[in-house]
XYZ file of C-alpha atoms in Angstrom:
152
model
C 12.543 30.680 26.655
C 12.800 26.969 27.528
C 13.572 24.614 24.627
C 10.217 22.885 25.217
C 8.372 26.085 24.240
C 10.242 26.400 20.958
C 9.558 22.733 20.176
C 5.888 23.227 21.043
C 5.718 26.276 18.770
C 7.200 24.175 15.948
C 4.652 21.348 16.390
C 1.484 23.351 17.143
C -0.428 24.964 14.304
C -1.962 28.421 14.723
C -5.706 28.707 15.448
C -7.939 28.840 12.380
C -11.328 30.540 11.991
C -14.224 28.241 12.784
C -16.738 28.688 9.999
C -18.861 25.550 10.599
C -21.683 24.725 12.978
C -20.577 25.058 16.607
C -22.727 22.132 17.790
C -21.329 19.863 15.076
C -17.794 20.902 15.956
C -18.322 20.284 19.669
C -19.781 16.851 19.043
C -16.885 15.992 16.734
C -14.513 17.113 19.473
C -16.252 14.797 21.945
C -15.945 11.868 19.534
C -12.267 12.638 19.102
C -11.813 12.698 22.878
C -13.521 9.320 23.123
C -11.191 7.937 20.435
C -8.146 9.150 22.406
C -9.587 7.632 25.586
C -10.361 4.322 23.836
C -6.852 4.142 22.376
C -5.291 4.971 25.742
C -7.390 2.406 27.572
C -6.417 -0.177 24.940
C -2.727 0.461 25.640
C -3.356 0.268 29.395
C -5.325 -2.987 29.051
C -2.550 -4.489 26.928
C 0.038 -3.537 29.562
C -2.046 -5.051 32.366
C -2.618 -8.216 30.314
C 1.118 -8.516 29.673
C 1.777 -8.256 33.398
C -0.825 -10.978 34.072
C 0.783 -13.269 31.478
C 4.060 -12.828 33.348
C 2.364 -13.863 36.603
C 0.994 -16.996 34.915
C 4.444 -17.746 33.466
C 5.940 -17.499 36.956
C 3.467 -20.131 38.173
C 4.344 -22.479 35.324
C 7.815 -21.801 33.913
C 7.286 -24.335 31.141
C 4.233 -22.423 29.930
C 6.177 -19.385 28.762
C 9.781 -18.393 28.990
C 9.593 -14.684 29.846
C 12.129 -12.575 31.631
C 10.781 -10.476 34.494
C 12.561 -7.206 33.719
C 11.595 -7.194 30.044
C 7.911 -7.863 30.561
C 7.699 -5.426 33.458
C 9.335 -2.764 31.303
C 7.046 -3.482 28.344
C 3.953 -3.477 30.562
C 5.048 -0.214 32.179
C 5.650 1.443 28.801
C 2.223 0.367 27.548
C 0.466 1.636 30.676
C 2.402 4.918 30.509
C 1.618 5.373 26.801
C -2.050 4.700 27.475
C -2.120 7.184 30.328
C -0.424 9.741 28.088
C -3.097 9.204 25.399
C -5.950 9.669 27.869
C -4.267 12.753 29.350
C -3.597 14.290 25.948
C -7.169 13.608 24.817
C -8.542 15.339 27.902
C -6.299 18.398 27.533
C -7.035 18.534 23.814
C -10.789 18.400 24.359
C -10.806 21.326 26.777
C -8.419 23.427 24.674
C -10.606 22.864 21.579
C -13.663 23.814 23.629
C -12.056 27.145 24.544
C -10.972 27.835 20.962
C -14.424 26.993 19.565
C -15.939 29.546 21.970
C -13.722 32.150 20.278
C -14.677 30.892 16.824
C -11.280 29.312 16.178
C -9.785 25.848 15.808
C -6.229 24.504 16.099
C -5.255 21.346 14.155
C -3.945 18.547 16.365
C -0.473 18.251 14.842
C 1.150 17.795 18.262
C -1.121 14.924 19.270
C -0.735 13.164 15.953
C 3.044 13.500 16.209
C 2.981 12.212 19.798
C 0.850 9.207 18.862
C 2.979 8.353 15.822
C 6.237 8.544 17.786
C 4.749 6.508 20.646
C 3.418 3.766 18.355
C 6.640 3.532 16.340
C 8.651 3.439 19.577
C 6.499 0.665 21.040
C 6.733 -1.297 17.776
C 10.529 -0.980 17.589
C 11.106 -1.864 21.241
C 8.607 -4.729 21.006
C 10.395 -6.097 17.951
C 13.744 -5.890 19.716
C 12.349 -7.723 22.758
C 10.894 -10.483 20.576
C 14.157 -10.943 18.657
C 16.176 -11.030 21.897
C 13.746 -13.513 23.439
C 14.035 -15.784 20.393
C 17.846 -15.588 20.542
C 17.742 -16.475 24.247
C 15.453 -19.433 23.551
C 17.782 -20.740 20.818
C 20.799 -20.380 23.120
C 18.968 -22.323 25.864
C 18.066 -25.093 23.389
C 21.671 -25.343 22.217
C 22.858 -25.515 25.839
C 20.380 -28.316 26.540
C 21.522 -30.232 23.445
C 25.126 -29.803 24.526
C 24.307 -31.128 27.995
C 22.547 -34.150 26.502
C 25.573 -35.003 24.357
C 27.896 -34.723 27.367
C 25.732 -37.007 29.553
C 25.284 -39.662 26.817
């Protein structure tokens, strides 16, 4: 058995009996899918916007001091996380649909875990990038001040 299966078994909860109204449950499932899609599209839009800011910074280097590799990496991570959210929401919707047909329901512990880990990861990496960028900016300012003192 691959290690992924054992991890999946640890994260996924067993199906539960569905004792509520089927129509209400299906509509709630659709709203949940739309929330996953909206969240995913928000991540994707943020990644695309970050890439566009980098293009504007390249046109006017004094506008923003961004490093290409960092912003490309951050934009790529945001687009990937958004795509993962949309994909998970789609898979989740259809798996819930099948379970509801059988009168069962499985809590979304895997998706919640995935979203929490993704958001914490993006926040940590984003914080690191901001701190590094600030340190780089301070080093550049000190270099400029040193050059001014030498030329005076």
